[in-house]
Short mmCIF file of C-alpha atoms and ligand atoms in Angstrom, two decimals:
data_model
loop_
_atom_site.label_atom_id
_atom_site.label_comp_id
_atom_site.label_asym_id
_atom_site.label_seq_id
_atom_site.Cartn_x
_atom_site.Cartn_y
_atom_site.Cartn_z
CA UNK A 1 0.00 0.00 0.00
CA UNK A 2 1.20 3.50 -0.76
CA UNK A 3 1.04 6.24 1.78
CA UNK A 4 -1.04 9.17 0.56
CA UNK A 5 -0.98 11.51 3.54
CA UNK A 6 1.29 11.99 6.49
CA UNK A 7 0.74 14.73 9.06
CA UNK A 8 3.83 14.93 11.26
CA UNK A 9 4.01 16.47 14.73
CA UNK A 10 1.23 18.95 14.06
CA UNK A 11 0.85 21.52 16.82
CA UNK A 12 -1.82 24.21 16.84
CA UNK A 13 -2.07 26.84 19.53
CA UNK A 14 -4.87 29.31 20.07
CA UNK A 15 -3.21 31.81 22.42
CA UNK A 16 -1.97 29.77 25.39
CA UNK A 17 -4.25 26.87 24.55
CA UNK A 18 -2.88 23.90 22.61
CA UNK A 19 -5.61 22.30 20.49
CA UNK A 20 -3.24 19.91 18.69
CA UNK A 21 -0.07 18.79 20.46
CA UNK A 22 2.39 17.01 18.13
CA UNK A 23 -0.33 14.99 16.44
CA UNK A 24 0.62 12.37 13.85
CA UNK A 25 -1.69 10.66 11.39
CA UNK A 26 -1.14 8.72 8.19
CA UNK A 27 -3.59 7.73 5.48
CA UNK A 28 -2.93 5.01 2.91
CA UNK A 29 -4.24 5.05 -0.63
CA UNK A 30 -7.78 3.66 -0.80
CA UNK A 31 -8.26 3.45 2.95
CA UNK A 32 -10.80 4.90 5.35
CA UNK A 33 -9.20 6.30 8.48
CA UNK A 34 -11.57 7.13 11.33
CA UNK A 35 -10.62 9.97 13.64
CA UNK A 36 -12.03 9.54 17.11
CA UNK A 37 -11.88 11.61 20.26
CA UNK A 38 -13.92 13.35 22.91
CA UNK A 39 -15.60 16.68 22.29
CA UNK A 40 -12.83 19.24 22.03
CA UNK A 41 -10.09 16.65 21.42
CA UNK A 42 -8.92 18.59 18.38
CA UNK A 43 -10.31 16.58 15.45
CA UNK A 44 -11.91 19.44 13.51
CA UNK A 45 -8.90 21.65 14.17
CA UNK A 46 -6.57 19.04 12.66
CA UNK A 47 -8.79 18.72 9.59
CA UNK A 48 -9.05 22.49 9.21
CA UNK A 49 -5.26 22.59 9.11
CA UNK A 50 -5.16 19.89 6.44
CA UNK A 51 -7.72 21.78 4.36
CA UNK A 52 -5.85 25.07 4.70
CA UNK A 53 -8.41 26.85 6.87
CA UNK A 54 -6.03 27.09 9.83
CA UNK A 55 -2.27 27.36 9.78
CA UNK A 56 -0.43 24.95 12.06
CA UNK A 57 1.85 26.50 14.67
CA UNK A 58 4.39 23.81 13.79
CA UNK A 59 4.59 20.46 12.04
CA UNK A 60 4.67 19.14 8.50
CA UNK A 61 2.22 17.76 5.98
CA UNK A 62 3.34 15.28 3.34
CA UNK A 63 1.04 14.43 0.45
CA UNK A 64 1.89 11.76 -2.13
CA UNK A 65 5.48 11.72 -0.95
CA UNK A 66 6.02 15.45 -1.23
CA UNK A 67 6.08 18.09 1.44
CA UNK A 68 2.98 20.23 1.07
CA UNK A 69 2.49 23.88 2.00
CA UNK A 70 -1.22 24.25 2.40
CA UNK A 71 -1.97 27.93 2.91
CA UNK A 72 -5.62 27.92 1.87
CA UNK A 73 -8.40 25.61 0.64
CA UNK A 74 -7.38 26.53 -2.90
CA UNK A 75 -3.99 24.85 -2.29
CA UNK A 76 -5.69 21.87 -0.70
CA UNK A 77 -8.05 21.41 -3.65
CA UNK A 78 -5.15 21.73 -6.11
CA UNK A 79 -3.37 18.95 -4.28
CA UNK A 80 -6.46 16.75 -4.38
CA UNK A 81 -7.82 17.22 -0.86
CA UNK A 82 -11.54 17.89 -0.47
CA UNK A 83 -13.68 18.56 2.60
CA UNK A 84 -17.37 18.12 3.19
CA UNK A 85 -18.31 20.41 6.06
CA UNK A 86 -20.94 19.53 8.58
CA UNK A 87 -22.88 22.65 7.74
CA UNK A 88 -23.27 22.45 4.00
CA UNK A 89 -21.95 25.30 1.89
CA UNK A 90 -24.47 25.04 -0.96
CA UNK A 91 -26.59 27.88 -2.35
CA UNK A 92 -30.21 26.79 -1.85
CA UNK A 93 -31.71 28.76 -4.75
CA UNK A 94 -29.21 27.37 -7.28
CA UNK A 95 -29.42 24.13 -9.16
CA UNK A 96 -27.16 21.18 -8.47
CA UNK A 97 -24.95 21.71 -11.51
CA UNK A 98 -24.64 25.43 -10.78
CA UNK A 99 -23.48 24.68 -7.26
CA UNK A 100 -20.92 22.21 -8.56
CA UNK A 101 -19.67 24.72 -11.13
CA UNK A 102 -19.39 27.54 -8.60
CA UNK A 103 -15.84 28.45 -7.77
CA UNK A 104 -14.23 26.35 -10.46
CA UNK A 105 -10.93 27.74 -11.69
CA UNK A 106 -11.13 30.97 -13.68
CA UNK A 107 -9.93 29.65 -16.99
CA UNK A 108 -12.43 26.83 -16.82
CA UNK A 109 -15.23 29.15 -15.86
CA UNK A 110 -14.84 31.22 -18.99
CA UNK A 111 -15.42 28.23 -21.18
CA UNK A 112 -17.68 26.36 -18.82
CA UNK A 113 -20.34 24.56 -20.82
CA UNK A 114 -23.50 23.60 -19.02
CA UNK A 115 -23.80 20.34 -20.96
CA UNK A 116 -20.27 19.30 -20.15
CA UNK A 117 -20.61 20.04 -16.46
CA UNK A 118 -23.84 18.05 -16.29
CA UNK A 119 -22.33 15.17 -18.21
CA UNK A 120 -19.37 14.95 -15.87
CA UNK A 121 -21.67 15.15 -12.82
CA UNK A 122 -23.71 12.24 -14.13
CA UNK A 123 -20.57 10.21 -14.81
CA UNK A 124 -19.36 10.74 -11.24
CA UNK A 125 -22.82 9.98 -9.85
CA UNK A 126 -23.10 6.75 -11.77
CA UNK A 127 -19.67 5.58 -10.78
CA UNK A 128 -20.01 6.22 -7.06
CA UNK A 129 -23.62 5.36 -6.25
CA UNK A 130 -24.90 8.95 -6.00
CA UNK A 131 -28.52 9.77 -6.88
CA UNK A 132 -27.93 13.14 -8.45
CA UNK A 133 -30.15 15.12 -10.80
CA UNK A 134 -28.02 18.02 -12.09
CA UNK A 135 -31.11 20.16 -12.72
CA UNK A 136 -32.70 19.79 -9.28
CA UNK A 137 -32.75 22.88 -7.09
CA UNK A 138 -30.85 22.46 -3.84
CA UNK A 139 -33.71 23.55 -1.58
CA UNK A 140 -35.89 20.79 -2.98
CA UNK A 141 -33.41 18.13 -1.86
CA UNK A 142 -33.32 16.17 1.39
CA UNK A 143 -30.32 16.63 3.66
CA UNK A 144 -28.92 13.29 2.49
CA UNK A 145 -29.06 14.35 -1.16
CA UNK A 146 -27.50 17.72 -0.38
CA UNK A 147 -24.63 15.88 1.19
CA UNK A 148 -24.28 13.86 -2.01
CA UNK A 149 -24.04 17.12 -3.95
CA UNK A 150 -21.23 18.22 -1.64
CA UNK A 151 -19.43 14.96 -2.34
CA UNK A 152 -19.89 15.34 -6.11
CA UNK A 153 -18.56 18.86 -5.85
CA UNK A 154 -15.41 17.61 -4.19
CA UNK A 155 -14.96 14.70 -6.63
CA UNK A 156 -15.56 16.98 -9.62
CA UNK A 157 -12.43 18.83 -8.62
CA UNK A 158 -10.46 15.62 -8.75
CA UNK A 159 -10.02 15.02 -5.02
CA UNK A 160 -8.08 11.92 -4.01
CA UNK A 161 -8.59 12.45 -0.28
CA UNK A 162 -11.99 13.22 1.18
CA UNK A 163 -12.45 14.69 4.66
CA UNK A 164 -15.87 14.06 6.19
CA UNK A 165 -16.43 15.79 9.54
CA UNK A 166 -19.36 14.07 11.30
CA UNK A 167 -21.17 13.29 8.05
CA UNK A 168 -23.75 10.91 9.50
CA UNK A 169 -25.22 13.10 12.26
CA UNK A 170 -27.92 14.46 10.00
CA UNK A 171 -28.63 11.33 7.95
CA UNK A 172 -31.45 8.81 8.22
CA UNK A 173 -30.38 5.15 8.52
CA UNK A 174 -31.14 4.58 4.83
CA UNK A 175 -29.17 7.65 3.76
CA UNK A 176 -26.30 6.47 5.92
CA UNK A 177 -26.34 3.12 4.12
CA UNK A 178 -26.13 4.94 0.79
CA UNK A 179 -23.24 7.08 1.99
CA UNK A 180 -21.33 4.00 3.13
CA UNK A 181 -21.89 2.37 -0.26
CA UNK A 182 -20.46 5.47 -1.92
CA UNK A 183 -17.45 5.47 0.40
CA UNK A 184 -16.73 1.84 -0.46
CA UNK A 185 -16.90 2.64 -4.17
CA UNK A 186 -14.52 5.55 -3.67
CA UNK A 187 -11.91 3.46 -1.91
CA UNK A 188 -12.07 0.86 -4.70
CA UNK A 189 -10.75 3.49 -7.09
CA UNK A 190 -7.94 4.43 -4.74
CA UNK A 191 -9.57 7.48 -3.16
CA UNK A 192 -8.95 7.79 0.58
CA UNK A 193 -11.30 9.06 3.26
CA UNK A 194 -10.85 10.60 6.70
CA UNK A 195 -14.05 9.96 8.60
CA UNK A 196 -14.94 11.72 11.86
CA UNK A 197 -17.79 10.32 13.91
CA UNK A 198 -18.80 9.79 17.52
CA UNK A 199 -20.79 6.72 16.62
CA UNK A 200 -18.54 3.83 17.41
CA UNK A 201 -20.58 1.20 15.60
CA UNK A 202 -20.25 3.26 12.41
CA UNK A 203 -16.53 3.54 12.89
CA UNK A 204 -16.39 -0.24 13.33
CA UNK A 205 -18.45 -0.77 10.21
CA UNK A 206 -16.78 1.54 7.74
CA UNK A 207 -13.17 2.24 8.69
CA UNK A 208 -9.95 0.31 8.07
CA UNK A 209 -7.97 1.98 10.84
CA UNK A 210 -8.75 4.28 13.74
CA UNK A 211 -6.68 7.07 15.23
CA UNK A 212 -7.80 8.16 18.69
CA UNK A 213 -7.05 11.64 20.00
CA UNK A 214 -7.40 12.80 23.59
CA UNK A 215 -6.98 16.44 24.65
CA UNK A 216 -5.06 17.29 21.52
CA UNK A 217 -2.68 14.32 21.64
CA UNK A 218 -2.43 10.96 19.90
CA UNK A 219 -3.60 8.08 22.05
CA UNK A 220 -3.20 5.29 19.53
CA UNK A 221 -3.78 4.09 16.00
CA UNK A 222 -5.19 0.61 15.44
CA UNK A 223 -6.64 -1.69 12.83
CA UNK A 224 -10.39 -1.42 13.26
CA UNK A 225 -10.86 -5.17 12.99
CA UNK A 226 -8.78 -5.71 16.12
CA UNK A 227 -10.71 -3.50 18.50
CA UNK A 228 -14.21 -3.52 20.03
CA UNK A 229 -16.50 -0.53 20.46
CA UNK A 230 -16.12 -0.83 24.24
CA UNK A 231 -12.33 -0.63 23.90
CA UNK A 232 -12.63 2.39 21.61
CA UNK A 233 -14.90 4.12 24.13
CA UNK A 234 -12.42 3.45 26.91
CA UNK A 235 -9.51 4.78 24.86
CA UNK A 236 -11.36 8.01 24.12
CA UNK A 237 -12.75 8.73 27.54
CA UNK A 238 -10.16 7.01 29.72
CA UNK A 239 -12.75 4.93 31.62
CA UNK A 240 -15.49 2.39 30.95
CA UNK A 241 -18.60 3.89 29.42
CA UNK A 242 -22.15 2.61 29.58
CA UNK A 243 -23.07 2.63 25.92
CA UNK A 244 -26.73 2.52 26.89
CA UNK A 245 -28.21 4.00 30.07
CA UNK A 246 -30.76 1.82 31.83
CA UNK A 247 -33.98 3.59 32.68
CA UNK A 248 -35.66 2.13 35.70
CA UNK A 249 -39.40 2.35 36.16
CA UNK A 250 -41.33 5.33 34.93
CA UNK A 251 -43.49 7.74 36.83
CA UNK A 252 -45.89 8.92 34.20
CA UNK A 253 -48.87 8.96 36.49
CA UNK A 254 -48.87 12.65 37.35
CA UNK A 255 -51.11 15.43 36.09
CA UNK A 256 -50.93 16.67 32.51
CA UNK A 257 -48.12 19.17 31.87
CA UNK A 258 -48.39 19.64 28.12
CA UNK A 259 -51.70 19.31 26.34
CA UNK A 260 -52.09 19.99 22.65
CA UNK A 261 -55.63 20.10 21.34
CA UNK A 262 -56.49 20.12 17.65
CA UNK A 263 -53.19 21.84 16.84
CA UNK A 264 -52.75 23.25 13.33
CA UNK A 265 -49.33 24.52 12.24
CA UNK A 266 -48.14 25.52 8.81
CA UNK A 267 -45.05 23.62 7.75
CA UNK A 268 -41.78 24.70 6.19
CA UNK A 269 -42.40 22.03 3.61
CA UNK A 270 -45.75 20.72 2.39
CA UNK A 271 -45.43 17.35 4.12
CA UNK A 272 -44.67 18.90 7.45
CA UNK A 273 -47.96 20.73 7.86
CA UNK A 274 -49.69 19.75 11.09
CA UNK A 275 -53.48 19.52 10.98
CA UNK A 276 -55.42 18.63 14.07
CA UNK A 277 -52.83 17.10 16.38
CA UNK A 278 -53.68 16.01 19.95
CA UNK A 279 -51.09 15.08 22.55
CA UNK A 280 -50.76 14.88 26.33
CA UNK A 281 -47.58 14.53 28.36
CA UNK A 282 -47.73 14.09 32.12
CA UNK A 283 -45.46 14.96 35.02
CA UNK A 284 -42.48 12.63 35.09
CA UNK A 285 -43.15 11.25 31.64
CA UNK A 286 -40.57 11.11 28.87
CA UNK A 287 -42.36 10.95 25.56
CA UNK A 288 -40.21 10.09 22.57
CA UNK A 289 -41.09 11.35 19.12
CA UNK A 290 -39.65 9.12 16.42
CA UNK A 291 -39.90 9.65 12.69
CA UNK A 292 -37.90 10.48 9.61
CA UNK A 293 -36.68 14.09 9.84
CA UNK A 294 -38.89 16.57 8.04
CA UNK A 295 -42.23 15.01 8.92
CA UNK A 296 -43.31 17.90 11.11
CA UNK A 297 -41.10 17.41 14.18
CA UNK A 298 -39.50 20.87 13.92
CA UNK A 299 -42.87 22.52 13.34
CA UNK A 300 -44.35 20.76 16.38
CA UNK A 301 -41.53 21.86 18.64
CA UNK A 302 -41.47 25.40 17.37
CA UNK A 303 -45.23 25.74 17.84
CA UNK A 304 -45.02 24.50 21.45
CA UNK A 305 -42.16 26.85 22.33
CA UNK A 306 -43.61 29.95 20.69
CA UNK A 307 -41.18 30.08 17.78
CA UNK A 308 -43.78 29.39 15.09
CA UNK A 309 -47.37 30.65 14.87
CA UNK A 310 -50.19 28.29 15.72
CA UNK A 311 -52.82 28.42 12.99
CA UNK A 312 -55.61 26.88 15.00
CA UNK A 313 -56.03 24.83 18.16
CA UNK A 314 -54.66 25.10 21.71
CA UNK A 315 -51.49 24.65 23.74
CA UNK A 316 -52.01 24.17 27.48
CA UNK A 317 -49.15 24.04 29.95
CA UNK A 318 -50.10 22.84 33.43
CA UNK A 319 -53.72 23.62 32.62
CA UNK A 320 -52.99 27.20 31.51
CA UNK A 321 -53.72 28.14 27.93
CA UNK A 322 -50.49 29.52 26.43
CA UNK A 323 -51.25 29.19 22.75
CA UNK A 324 -50.04 32.42 21.20
CA UNK A 325 -47.54 33.42 23.85
CA UNK A 326 -44.00 34.61 23.23
CA UNK A 327 -40.98 32.42 24.06
CA UNK A 328 -40.07 34.66 27.03
CA UNK A 329 -43.46 34.07 28.61
CA UNK A 330 -43.24 30.34 28.02
CA UNK A 331 -39.82 30.33 29.71
CA UNK A 332 -41.43 32.01 32.74
CA UNK A 333 -43.93 29.17 32.76
CA UNK A 334 -41.18 26.59 33.03
CA UNK A 335 -40.61 25.63 29.41
CA UNK A 336 -37.05 24.74 28.37
CA UNK A 337 -35.92 24.10 24.81
CA UNK A 338 -32.95 22.26 23.39
CA UNK A 339 -33.31 23.26 19.76
CA UNK A 340 -32.26 21.49 16.62
CA UNK A 341 -29.92 24.23 15.48
CA UNK A 342 -27.38 24.97 18.17
CA UNK A 343 -25.76 27.83 16.29
CA UNK A 344 -28.72 29.83 15.03
CA UNK A 345 -31.36 29.15 17.70
CA UNK A 346 -29.56 27.67 20.70
CA UNK A 347 -26.89 30.29 21.25
CA UNK A 348 -25.64 33.75 20.40
CA UNK A 349 -22.39 32.99 18.62
CA UNK A 350 -20.70 36.30 19.42
CA UNK A 351 -21.45 36.07 23.18
CA UNK A 352 -19.14 34.28 25.61
CA UNK A 353 -20.09 31.29 27.76
CA UNK A 354 -21.40 33.45 30.65
CA UNK A 355 -23.69 35.57 28.50
CA UNK A 356 -25.05 32.52 26.76
CA UNK A 357 -25.79 30.96 30.12
CA UNK A 358 -28.08 33.79 31.24
CA UNK A 359 -29.98 34.14 27.99
CA UNK A 360 -33.11 32.68 29.52
CA UNK A 361 -32.61 34.30 32.92
CA UNK A 362 -32.04 37.93 32.11
CA UNK A 363 -35.00 38.82 34.34
CA UNK A 364 -33.61 36.88 37.31
CA UNK A 365 -32.45 39.34 40.03
CA UNK A 366 -29.72 36.87 40.97
CA UNK A 367 -27.98 37.68 37.68
CA UNK A 368 -29.41 41.01 36.55
CA UNK A 369 -30.43 43.99 38.66
CA UNK A 370 -31.53 47.41 37.47
CA UNK A 371 -30.44 46.46 33.97
CA UNK A 372 -26.90 45.53 35.03
CA UNK A 373 -25.42 42.06 34.88
CA UNK A 374 -24.13 40.83 38.27
CA UNK A 375 -20.90 39.33 37.03
CA UNK A 376 -19.70 37.77 40.27
CA UNK A 377 -22.80 35.64 40.57
CA UNK A 378 -22.74 34.83 36.92
CA UNK A 379 -19.11 33.73 36.91
CA UNK A 380 -19.75 31.55 39.98
CA UNK A 381 -22.67 29.88 38.22
CA UNK A 382 -20.65 29.45 35.03
CA UNK A 383 -17.75 27.86 36.93
CA UNK A 384 -20.11 25.29 38.38
CA UNK A 385 -21.79 24.50 35.08
CA UNK A 386 -18.48 24.18 33.22
CA UNK A 387 -17.25 21.73 35.81
CA UNK A 388 -20.45 19.70 36.00
CA UNK A 389 -21.00 19.43 32.23
CA UNK A 390 -17.28 19.21 31.46
CA UNK A 391 -17.38 22.06 28.96
CA UNK A 392 -13.93 22.43 27.39
CA UNK A 393 -12.86 25.72 25.91
CA UNK A 394 -9.67 27.37 24.77
CA UNK A 395 -10.37 30.86 26.15
CA UNK A 396 -13.01 31.56 28.76
CA UNK A 397 -13.97 35.00 27.48
CA UNK A 398 -13.96 34.19 23.79
CA UNK A 399 -17.18 34.08 21.77
CA UNK A 400 -18.80 30.63 21.80
CA UNK A 401 -18.26 30.50 18.03
CA UNK A 402 -14.82 29.12 18.95
CA UNK A 403 -16.17 26.20 20.99
CA UNK A 404 -16.06 22.76 19.39
CA UNK A 405 -19.44 21.48 18.14
CA UNK A 406 -19.97 19.11 21.05
CA UNK A 407 -18.95 21.63 23.69
CA UNK A 408 -21.41 24.21 22.38
CA UNK A 409 -24.12 21.55 22.58
CA UNK A 410 -23.13 20.81 26.20
CA UNK A 411 -23.42 24.52 27.06
CA UNK A 412 -26.99 24.67 25.73
CA UNK A 413 -27.89 21.47 27.54
CA UNK A 414 -26.45 22.87 30.76
CA UNK A 415 -28.47 26.08 30.48
CA UNK A 416 -31.76 24.35 29.78
CA UNK A 417 -31.42 21.35 32.10
CA UNK A 418 -30.27 23.48 35.04
CA UNK A 419 -33.35 25.67 34.74
CA UNK A 420 -35.43 22.97 36.51
CA UNK A 421 -38.03 23.02 33.76
CA UNK A 422 -41.61 21.85 34.12
CA UNK A 423 -41.60 20.98 30.45
CA UNK A 424 -38.39 20.08 28.66
CA UNK A 425 -38.62 20.08 24.88
CA UNK A 426 -35.50 18.48 23.42
CA UNK A 427 -34.63 17.96 19.78
CA UNK A 428 -31.66 15.71 18.99
CA UNK A 429 -30.16 16.57 22.41
CA UNK A 430 -27.05 14.43 22.03
CA UNK A 431 -26.21 15.13 18.37
CA UNK A 432 -22.47 15.60 18.07
CA UNK A 433 -21.69 14.52 21.65
CA UNK A 434 -19.03 11.94 22.46
CA UNK A 435 -20.03 8.67 24.16
CA UNK A 436 -19.06 9.84 27.63
CA UNK A 437 -21.08 13.03 27.28
CA UNK A 438 -24.10 11.12 25.94
CA UNK A 439 -24.08 8.88 28.99
CA UNK A 440 -24.03 11.94 31.26
CA UNK A 441 -26.79 13.78 29.37
CA UNK A 442 -29.05 10.72 29.37
CA UNK A 443 -28.65 10.56 33.14
CA UNK A 444 -29.52 14.25 33.42
CA UNK A 445 -32.66 13.88 31.29
CA UNK A 446 -33.82 10.96 33.44
CA UNK A 447 -33.06 13.02 36.57
CA UNK A 448 -35.20 15.85 35.22
CA UNK A 449 -38.12 13.51 34.70
CA UNK A 450 -37.55 11.90 38.10
CA UNK A 451 -37.99 15.30 39.67
CA UNK A 452 -41.29 15.79 37.87
CA UNK A 453 -40.52 17.40 34.54
CA UNK A 454 -42.45 16.29 31.47
CA UNK A 455 -40.06 15.66 28.60
CA UNK A 456 -40.78 15.74 24.88
CA UNK A 457 -37.82 14.08 23.22
CA UNK A 458 -37.41 14.24 19.45
CA UNK A 459 -34.48 12.20 18.25
CA UNK A 460 -33.32 10.46 15.13
CA UNK A 461 -31.47 7.92 17.27
CA UNK A 462 -33.97 5.15 17.89
CA UNK A 463 -31.71 3.61 20.53
CA UNK A 464 -31.85 6.90 22.42
CA UNK A 465 -35.63 7.05 22.18
CA UNK A 466 -36.01 3.46 23.33
CA UNK A 467 -33.53 3.89 26.18
CA UNK A 468 -35.18 7.00 27.65
CA UNK A 469 -38.87 7.07 26.77
CA UNK A 470 -41.88 5.89 28.77
CA UNK A 471 -44.00 6.19 25.66
CA UNK A 472 -43.29 6.85 22.01
CA UNK A 473 -45.27 8.46 19.22
CA UNK A 474 -44.19 8.39 15.59
CA UNK A 475 -44.57 11.42 13.33
CA UNK A 476 -45.35 10.87 9.71
CA UNK A 477 -46.61 13.47 7.23
CA UNK A 478 -47.44 15.92 10.02
CA UNK A 479 -49.58 13.46 11.98
CA UNK A 480 -48.69 11.44 15.04
CA UNK A 481 -49.43 7.80 15.73
CA UNK A 482 -51.12 6.58 18.87
CA UNK A 483 -48.60 6.22 21.63
CA UNK A 484 -46.62 3.03 21.97
CA UNK A 485 -46.11 1.83 25.51
CA UNK A 486 -45.06 -1.32 27.34
CA UNK A 487 -44.97 -4.37 25.07
CA UNK A 488 -45.95 -2.45 21.96
CA UNK A 489 -42.91 -0.20 22.39
CA UNK A 490 -40.32 -1.88 20.19
CA UNK A 491 -38.18 -1.16 17.14
CA UNK A 492 -40.37 -3.15 14.81
CA UNK A 493 -43.52 -1.16 15.55
CA UNK A 494 -41.68 2.15 15.45
CA UNK A 495 -40.14 1.20 12.10
CA UNK A 496 -43.52 0.33 10.59
CA UNK A 497 -45.07 3.59 11.73
CA UNK A 498 -42.09 5.55 10.43
CA UNK A 499 -42.67 3.98 7.06
CA UNK A 500 -46.23 5.32 7.03
CA UNK A 501 -48.20 2.38 8.45
CA UNK A 502 -51.30 3.46 10.40
CA UNK A 503 -51.62 2.59 14.07
CA UNK A 504 -54.51 0.19 13.38
CA UNK A 505 -52.41 -1.69 10.84
CA UNK A 506 -50.02 -2.72 13.59
CA UNK A 507 -52.79 -4.64 15.31
CA UNK A 508 -54.83 -3.24 18.14
CA UNK A 509 -53.54 -5.73 20.64
CA UNK A 510 -50.04 -4.29 20.25
CA UNK A 511 -51.02 -0.69 20.92
CA UNK A 512 -51.52 0.38 24.50
N1 ATP B 1 -10.66 29.37 16.09
C1 ATP B 1 -10.51 28.96 17.35
N2 ATP B 1 -10.14 29.83 18.31
C2 ATP B 1 -9.96 29.43 19.57
N3 ATP B 1 -10.11 28.16 20.00
C3 ATP B 1 -10.47 27.23 19.10
C4 ATP B 1 -10.70 27.59 17.72
N4 ATP B 1 -11.05 26.45 17.05
C5 ATP B 1 -11.05 25.46 17.96
N5 ATP B 1 -10.69 25.92 19.19
C6 ATP B 1 -10.57 25.12 20.42
O1 ATP B 1 -9.79 23.98 20.17
C7 ATP B 1 -10.29 22.84 20.87
C8 ATP B 1 -10.50 21.70 19.90
O2 ATP B 1 -11.62 21.99 19.09
P1 ATP B 1 -12.09 21.07 17.88
O3 ATP B 1 -13.19 21.80 17.21
O4 ATP B 1 -10.91 20.68 17.08
O5 ATP B 1 -12.65 19.80 18.68
P2 ATP B 1 -13.31 18.47 18.11
O6 ATP B 1 -12.39 17.33 18.45
O7 ATP B 1 -13.66 18.64 16.69
O8 ATP B 1 -14.61 18.35 19.04
P3 ATP B 1 -16.16 18.00 18.70
O9 ATP B 1 -16.25 16.50 18.78
O10 ATP B 1 -16.91 18.60 19.83
O11 ATP B 1 -16.50 18.57 17.37
C9 ATP B 1 -11.56 23.30 21.57
O12 ATP B 1 -11.30 23.52 22.93
C10 ATP B 1 -11.91 24.60 20.88
O13 ATP B 1 -12.54 25.49 21.77
MG1 MG B 2 -15.53 18.89 15.61
#
């Protein structure tokens, strides 16, 4: 096997903080290398250096046997290195082929022929199992297809090494299967892949070797076949991790906390429109909402938390009608939200950790008095939260835009869970978290329900839903199924309902 990439003793400092400390990785031709590590371990930083977005403080990069000076993504692309970012960089109003053509080299752009671009896109798509229609508009495509466009874009430019930073977080199981097929086709033609994921079973399934990082340093590099997921978890976190938290009992006998009656909400997309939805969640109950993304889950959550207008119908919280109330008023009534989009909705990117922590408590005299922030109290609270939730940062006073993805998620979780909510509305709460952090957050969610909170948990991880929920409803086309409880609560029934089966088709005996 020939070595394609070698990163040697890469160090990256942000001020006094060392994000990468003499890190070494190698990638062979046609291999998939998984990069593993806790939140904040330095994975994205290392990849940003390879792609020319950051400059290493010291260290060397060798590509195809030659020393490479990668000053910018343009250099990286010229060398044959491509990156698919977690937040896609496509222009929604443009067509697929236009997005692929965007940013191609000047001389090519002058003579760019639509037909030729489309032809080449179709050739790439055919070869690597990508379902691409060059004339489709980006905003009409599912997230999985948009990711495929990103991959085509990279391959179109002749990349031989593909960097995928947490590519599966936003995919459905079927889309993930398609992505893995594509990756296997790529490696057959000698293309290499660096694959970042927190999902250890995926790493086991798709990678040839694994490099584990911990706090910016190499821990080890191993052949994937020779290591178990438990061992990988231990290497990352430095201790044994429960890969699945056991929920004991359930206390869903209390009074109703959230009641939705005949709820009508207009959707972002046609399928997601909600018409006449009824739902009740009681004190101490964790209700899971399963379903393929885009079937109305976001609309439901936004309507409950005051972020999207309710067309018709009622929202009651603890018996009080709060249908058209603003988010601030809902917060006062004990509603907490862990939103889907941690950057745009969950945080203010230019604020530091402290300011983000008091976003929902700016009226609390403990932290704000006469319009002034009481910094001493705030810093004390922040110190505690950072310790408890193990939030890792490079500079305390820097904007949270500089936090790693998982650490930003932990900050939002800390703020919302520590508010002792009556109703906790959580959407994909553990997306992007490492296995140790997931274990901790699952415990915290169970604790919240133990102390009486009602929890509405939307997640694309069925294992998470099954592990935490007392009852589960499935959303499909803007409607919800009857709730699955006890014996009827299993993967098979959830899967059927997700595919569009009606509750009565599952058999009445199976539904509680
Ligand atoms: N531009 C920046 N300025 C300051 N600090 C930064 C910057 N980029 C990253 N960091 C810090 O470097 C550390 C490593 O971050 P990085 O994003 O590489 O982590 P990661 O391994 O990708 O974690 P995650 O799994 O959460 O995505 C973090 O503590 C982060 O706050
Ligand atoms: Mg990252």
